[in-house]
Short mmCIF file of C-alpha atoms in Angstrom, two decimals:
data_model
loop_
_atom_site.label_atom_id
_atom_site.label_comp_id
_atom_site.label_asym_id
_atom_site.label_seq_id
_atom_site.Cartn_x
_atom_site.Cartn_y
_atom_site.Cartn_z
CA UNK A 1 139.65 110.96 102.91
CA UNK A 2 137.65 108.72 100.60
CA UNK A 3 135.29 109.88 97.82
CA UNK A 4 132.36 108.84 100.02
CA UNK A 5 133.52 111.31 102.70
CA UNK A 6 134.49 114.26 100.51
CA UNK A 7 132.44 117.47 100.63
CA UNK A 8 129.54 117.35 98.14
CA UNK A 9 129.15 120.05 95.53
CA UNK A 10 126.01 118.90 93.74
CA UNK A 11 122.93 118.11 95.82
CA UNK A 12 119.48 117.34 94.46
CA UNK A 13 116.41 115.60 95.85
CA UNK A 14 116.10 111.88 95.08
CA UNK A 15 117.10 109.38 92.43
CA UNK A 16 116.64 105.72 91.57
CA UNK A 17 119.05 102.98 90.62
CA UNK A 18 118.13 99.38 89.79
CA UNK A 19 119.45 96.18 91.34
CA UNK A 20 119.04 93.13 89.13
CA UNK A 21 119.43 89.74 90.81
CA UNK A 22 118.73 86.22 89.53
CA UNK A 23 114.99 85.63 89.20
CA UNK A 24 114.98 82.91 91.88
CA UNK A 25 116.53 85.17 94.55
CA UNK A 26 114.17 85.17 97.54
CA UNK A 27 113.30 88.56 98.98
CA UNK A 28 113.89 87.24 102.50
CA UNK A 29 117.44 86.26 101.50
CA UNK A 30 118.09 89.82 100.34
CA UNK A 31 116.78 91.19 103.65
CA UNK A 32 118.94 88.80 105.68
CA UNK A 33 122.03 89.76 103.72
CA UNK A 34 121.32 93.47 104.10
CA UNK A 35 120.99 92.96 107.86
CA UNK A 36 124.51 91.53 107.96
CA UNK A 37 125.85 95.03 107.40
CA UNK A 38 122.83 97.15 108.38
CA UNK A 39 121.32 95.31 111.37
CA UNK A 40 118.52 97.88 111.77
CA UNK A 41 117.15 97.35 108.25
CA UNK A 42 113.43 96.60 108.30
CA UNK A 43 110.59 95.85 105.91
CA UNK A 44 108.25 98.82 105.65
CA UNK A 45 104.50 98.75 105.04
CA UNK A 46 105.06 98.42 101.27
CA UNK A 47 107.37 95.43 101.58
CA UNK A 48 110.45 97.53 100.79
CA UNK A 49 113.66 97.26 102.80
CA UNK A 50 114.33 100.47 104.73
CA UNK A 51 118.12 100.90 104.63
CA UNK A 52 118.24 104.00 106.81
CA UNK A 53 119.57 107.43 105.77
CA UNK A 54 116.46 107.89 103.63
CA UNK A 55 117.26 105.00 101.26
CA UNK A 56 115.04 102.02 100.42
CA UNK A 57 115.24 98.86 98.32
CA UNK A 58 111.83 98.41 96.68
CA UNK A 59 110.98 95.04 95.10
CA UNK A 60 109.50 94.99 91.61
CA UNK A 61 106.15 93.23 91.98
CA UNK A 62 105.24 93.26 88.30
CA UNK A 63 104.72 89.89 86.54
CA UNK A 64 108.20 90.07 85.00
CA UNK A 65 109.91 91.75 87.94
CA UNK A 66 111.30 88.73 89.81
CA UNK A 67 114.74 89.52 91.17
CA UNK A 68 114.51 93.22 90.38
CA UNK A 69 114.76 95.94 93.01
CA UNK A 70 114.69 99.72 92.83
CA UNK A 71 117.16 101.59 95.04
CA UNK A 72 115.32 104.77 95.98
CA UNK A 73 117.83 107.11 97.61
CA UNK A 74 118.70 110.74 98.23
CA UNK A 75 120.70 112.09 95.29
CA UNK A 76 123.99 113.60 96.44
CA UNK A 77 126.91 114.16 94.05
CA UNK A 78 130.40 115.58 94.39
CA UNK A 79 132.19 117.66 91.77
CA UNK A 80 133.12 115.89 88.56
CA UNK A 81 136.81 116.75 88.97
CA UNK A 82 137.02 115.32 92.50
CA UNK A 83 139.92 112.99 93.29
CA UNK A 84 139.36 109.37 92.31
CA UNK A 85 141.21 106.65 94.21
CA UNK A 86 140.74 103.61 91.99
CA UNK A 87 137.47 102.59 90.41
CA UNK A 88 136.77 98.93 91.06
CA UNK A 89 133.03 99.69 91.09
CA UNK A 90 132.96 101.50 87.73
CA UNK A 91 131.55 104.71 89.18
CA UNK A 92 133.85 106.90 87.12
CA UNK A 93 132.28 105.87 83.83
CA UNK A 94 128.79 105.67 85.33
CA UNK A 95 128.83 109.17 86.83
CA UNK A 96 131.00 111.45 84.66
CA UNK A 97 129.28 114.57 85.98
CA UNK A 98 129.95 113.87 89.64
CA UNK A 99 130.34 110.78 91.83
CA UNK A 100 127.72 109.70 94.37
CA UNK A 101 128.49 110.95 97.85
CA UNK A 102 127.29 110.36 101.42
CA UNK A 103 124.02 108.42 101.79
CA UNK A 104 123.67 107.83 98.06
CA UNK A 105 127.20 106.43 97.83
CA UNK A 106 126.69 104.17 100.84
CA UNK A 107 123.37 102.86 99.50
CA UNK A 108 124.85 102.32 96.02
CA UNK A 109 127.87 100.53 97.51
CA UNK A 110 125.47 98.20 99.32
CA UNK A 111 123.53 97.48 96.12
CA UNK A 112 126.83 96.82 94.28
CA UNK A 113 127.91 94.42 97.04
CA UNK A 114 124.59 92.57 96.88
CA UNK A 115 125.12 92.24 93.14
CA UNK A 116 128.58 90.80 93.77
CA UNK A 117 127.44 88.25 96.32
CA UNK A 118 124.26 87.24 94.50
CA UNK A 119 125.59 87.26 90.91
CA UNK A 120 123.62 90.29 89.84
CA UNK A 121 124.18 93.78 88.47
CA UNK A 122 123.35 97.41 89.17
CA UNK A 123 121.92 99.73 86.52
CA UNK A 124 122.48 103.34 87.54
CA UNK A 125 120.05 106.20 87.12
CA UNK A 126 121.96 107.17 83.98
CA UNK A 127 121.54 103.71 82.42
CA UNK A 128 125.09 102.39 83.00
CA UNK A 129 125.26 98.71 83.86
CA UNK A 130 127.71 97.73 86.60
CA UNK A 131 128.48 94.01 86.89
CA UNK A 132 130.67 93.27 89.91
CA UNK A 133 133.21 90.51 89.36
CA UNK A 134 132.35 87.68 91.81
CA UNK A 135 135.99 87.45 92.94
CA UNK A 136 136.69 91.17 93.19
CA UNK A 137 136.50 90.56 96.96
CA UNK A 138 138.45 87.46 97.95
CA UNK A 139 139.41 87.97 101.60
CA UNK A 140 137.59 86.02 104.29
CA UNK A 141 137.65 86.09 108.09
CA UNK A 142 136.86 83.16 110.36
CA UNK A 143 135.58 84.35 113.74
CA UNK A 144 135.90 81.76 116.51
CA UNK A 145 136.18 81.45 120.28
CA UNK A 146 139.12 79.06 119.91
CA UNK A 147 142.63 80.40 119.32
CA UNK A 148 145.14 78.00 117.83
CA UNK A 149 148.72 78.34 119.03
CA UNK A 150 151.07 79.35 116.17
CA UNK A 151 152.77 75.96 115.88
CA UNK A 152 149.44 74.14 116.02
CA UNK A 153 148.02 76.26 113.21
CA UNK A 154 151.15 75.72 111.10
CA UNK A 155 150.83 71.95 111.57
CA UNK A 156 147.13 72.05 110.72
CA UNK A 157 147.80 74.02 107.55
CA UNK A 158 150.82 72.03 106.35
CA UNK A 159 148.95 69.26 104.46
CA UNK A 160 146.88 71.87 102.61
CA UNK A 161 149.59 74.51 102.10
CA UNK A 162 153.02 72.88 102.56
CA UNK A 163 154.86 76.10 101.62
CA UNK A 164 153.20 78.15 104.36
CA UNK A 165 155.66 79.96 106.62
CA UNK A 166 155.03 81.05 110.19
CA UNK A 167 155.89 84.71 110.81
CA UNK A 168 156.71 86.59 113.99
CA UNK A 169 156.11 83.73 116.38
CA UNK A 170 158.72 83.59 119.18
CA UNK A 171 158.46 80.88 121.80
CA UNK A 172 156.38 83.08 124.10
CA UNK A 173 154.03 84.22 121.32
CA UNK A 174 150.41 84.46 122.44
CA UNK A 175 147.77 82.37 120.75
CA UNK A 176 146.41 85.52 119.13
CA UNK A 177 148.93 87.84 117.53
CA UNK A 178 150.81 86.08 114.74
CA UNK A 179 150.63 85.44 111.01
CA UNK A 180 151.46 82.94 108.31
CA UNK A 181 152.40 83.58 104.68
CA UNK A 182 151.63 81.36 101.70
CA UNK A 183 153.37 82.08 98.37
CA UNK A 184 151.06 82.01 95.35
CA UNK A 185 151.56 82.13 91.60
CA UNK A 186 152.90 85.20 89.77
CA UNK A 187 154.34 86.78 92.92
CA UNK A 188 151.02 86.92 94.76
CA UNK A 189 150.82 85.78 98.36
CA UNK A 190 148.26 84.86 100.95
CA UNK A 191 148.57 86.19 104.49
CA UNK A 192 146.74 84.60 107.42
CA UNK A 193 146.58 87.01 110.34
CA UNK A 194 145.46 85.75 113.73
CA UNK A 195 144.45 88.30 116.33
CA UNK A 196 141.81 89.38 118.77
CA UNK A 197 138.57 90.03 116.92
CA UNK A 198 136.92 93.31 116.16
CA UNK A 199 133.21 94.00 116.19
CA UNK A 200 131.29 92.49 113.28
CA UNK A 201 127.74 93.76 112.77
CA UNK A 202 126.65 90.43 111.27
CA UNK A 203 127.52 88.78 114.60
CA UNK A 204 126.04 91.45 116.86
CA UNK A 205 123.75 88.90 118.53
CA UNK A 206 126.62 86.54 119.39
CA UNK A 207 127.40 86.80 123.09
CA UNK A 208 131.04 85.68 122.81
CA UNK A 209 132.18 88.15 120.17
CA UNK A 210 134.17 90.19 122.70
CA UNK A 211 136.34 87.13 123.40
CA UNK A 212 136.58 85.99 119.79
CA UNK A 213 139.66 85.50 117.64
CA UNK A 214 139.74 86.59 114.00
CA UNK A 215 141.55 84.46 111.44
CA UNK A 216 141.93 86.90 108.54
CA UNK A 217 142.68 85.28 105.18
CA UNK A 218 144.03 87.99 102.89
CA UNK A 219 145.00 87.78 99.21
CA UNK A 220 147.84 90.19 98.36
CA UNK A 221 148.42 90.54 94.59
CA UNK A 222 151.95 91.28 93.39
CA UNK A 223 150.52 94.45 91.84
CA UNK A 224 148.95 96.38 94.71
CA UNK A 225 146.83 98.40 92.24
CA UNK A 226 145.12 95.30 90.89
CA UNK A 227 142.20 95.52 93.30
CA UNK A 228 141.18 98.80 91.64
CA UNK A 229 140.27 96.94 88.43
CA UNK A 230 136.60 96.93 87.52
CA UNK A 231 136.92 94.28 84.79
CA UNK A 232 140.01 92.04 85.14
CA UNK A 233 141.48 90.32 82.11
CA UNK A 234 141.23 86.54 81.82
CA UNK A 235 144.61 85.88 83.43
CA UNK A 236 143.89 88.13 86.40
CA UNK A 237 140.39 86.70 86.84
CA UNK A 238 141.85 83.18 86.87
CA UNK A 239 144.35 84.15 89.59
CA UNK A 240 141.58 85.79 91.62
CA UNK A 241 139.46 82.65 91.33
CA UNK A 242 142.36 80.39 92.32
CA UNK A 243 143.22 82.60 95.29
CA UNK A 244 139.61 82.59 96.51
CA UNK A 245 139.44 78.81 96.20
CA UNK A 246 142.55 78.39 98.34
CA UNK A 247 141.27 80.91 100.87
CA UNK A 248 137.94 79.09 100.94
CA UNK A 249 139.60 75.73 101.60
CA UNK A 250 141.55 77.19 104.52
CA UNK A 251 138.43 78.88 105.91
CA UNK A 252 136.54 75.60 105.67
CA UNK A 253 139.36 73.76 107.45
CA UNK A 254 139.34 76.34 110.23
CA UNK A 255 135.58 76.16 110.77
CA UNK A 256 135.79 72.37 110.85
CA UNK A 257 138.62 72.55 113.41
CA UNK A 258 137.80 75.50 115.70
CA UNK A 259 134.19 76.31 114.79
CA UNK A 260 132.83 79.79 114.31
CA UNK A 261 131.53 81.92 111.46
CA UNK A 262 132.90 83.04 108.10
CA UNK A 263 132.62 86.65 106.91
CA UNK A 264 133.81 88.23 103.70
CA UNK A 265 135.75 91.48 103.55
CA UNK A 266 132.57 93.56 103.29
CA UNK A 267 131.02 92.01 106.40
CA UNK A 268 128.60 89.50 104.83
CA UNK A 269 128.23 86.03 106.31
CA UNK A 270 129.41 83.20 104.06
CA UNK A 271 128.02 79.68 104.30
CA UNK A 272 130.97 77.27 104.80
CA UNK A 273 129.16 74.85 102.47
CA UNK A 274 129.75 77.34 99.65
CA UNK A 275 133.54 77.31 100.15
CA UNK A 276 134.22 73.78 98.90
#
């Protein structure tokens, strides 16, 4: 059970957090990104984005409010001594009296993810500033109708990653159902998992999703607790950046070869042009 699913102990009415994005961030771009993970999100009569579950993102229309949004959400908190399973978002320091739960947690997670993707920050109702590291999420998935055979994928990848090793691929291996491993620096590794695709809300309108193949590009740090870091040190941040760059190059090669779409780990579409 995750903190977002635990039983709440503190319930109030409503609260407001603030999402701060670069001033040139278009409101339509924010709406399109929200719809990647909440396809039913709509603009209401006030120009706010209705997120569902009683939560809204309200743009700041003041003269100096470009890029600023207010997250208006139900306020639901769990007990302060509830179990914490890592704190990559910084919620522990932001909410010492009880973590957000249920609809507030889901809305706040969405705002945090928008801040990560759009190089922004979240300021909580208590005044704590949360600045997601841009490479805190490094995994990507390429969704395509074309499944490369294991040996063909290994040959395609060899010029880019000559140390890549093909795993679990007997002669009768299907085109979907194998993996490759790439060793990285400091004991990290990259796994590429090829299998039949799941359902991705960002691709709900794509008719061929049921027959798609997912190429999952996963960064596995040597320290499996590293992903719980809110603010990595310089060495860790450099490894995260290098891993994302290599993942991005492989994703770009796949899209060029088999076509399809690129999604990040949180379900947002990624423009292949941004991976170079």
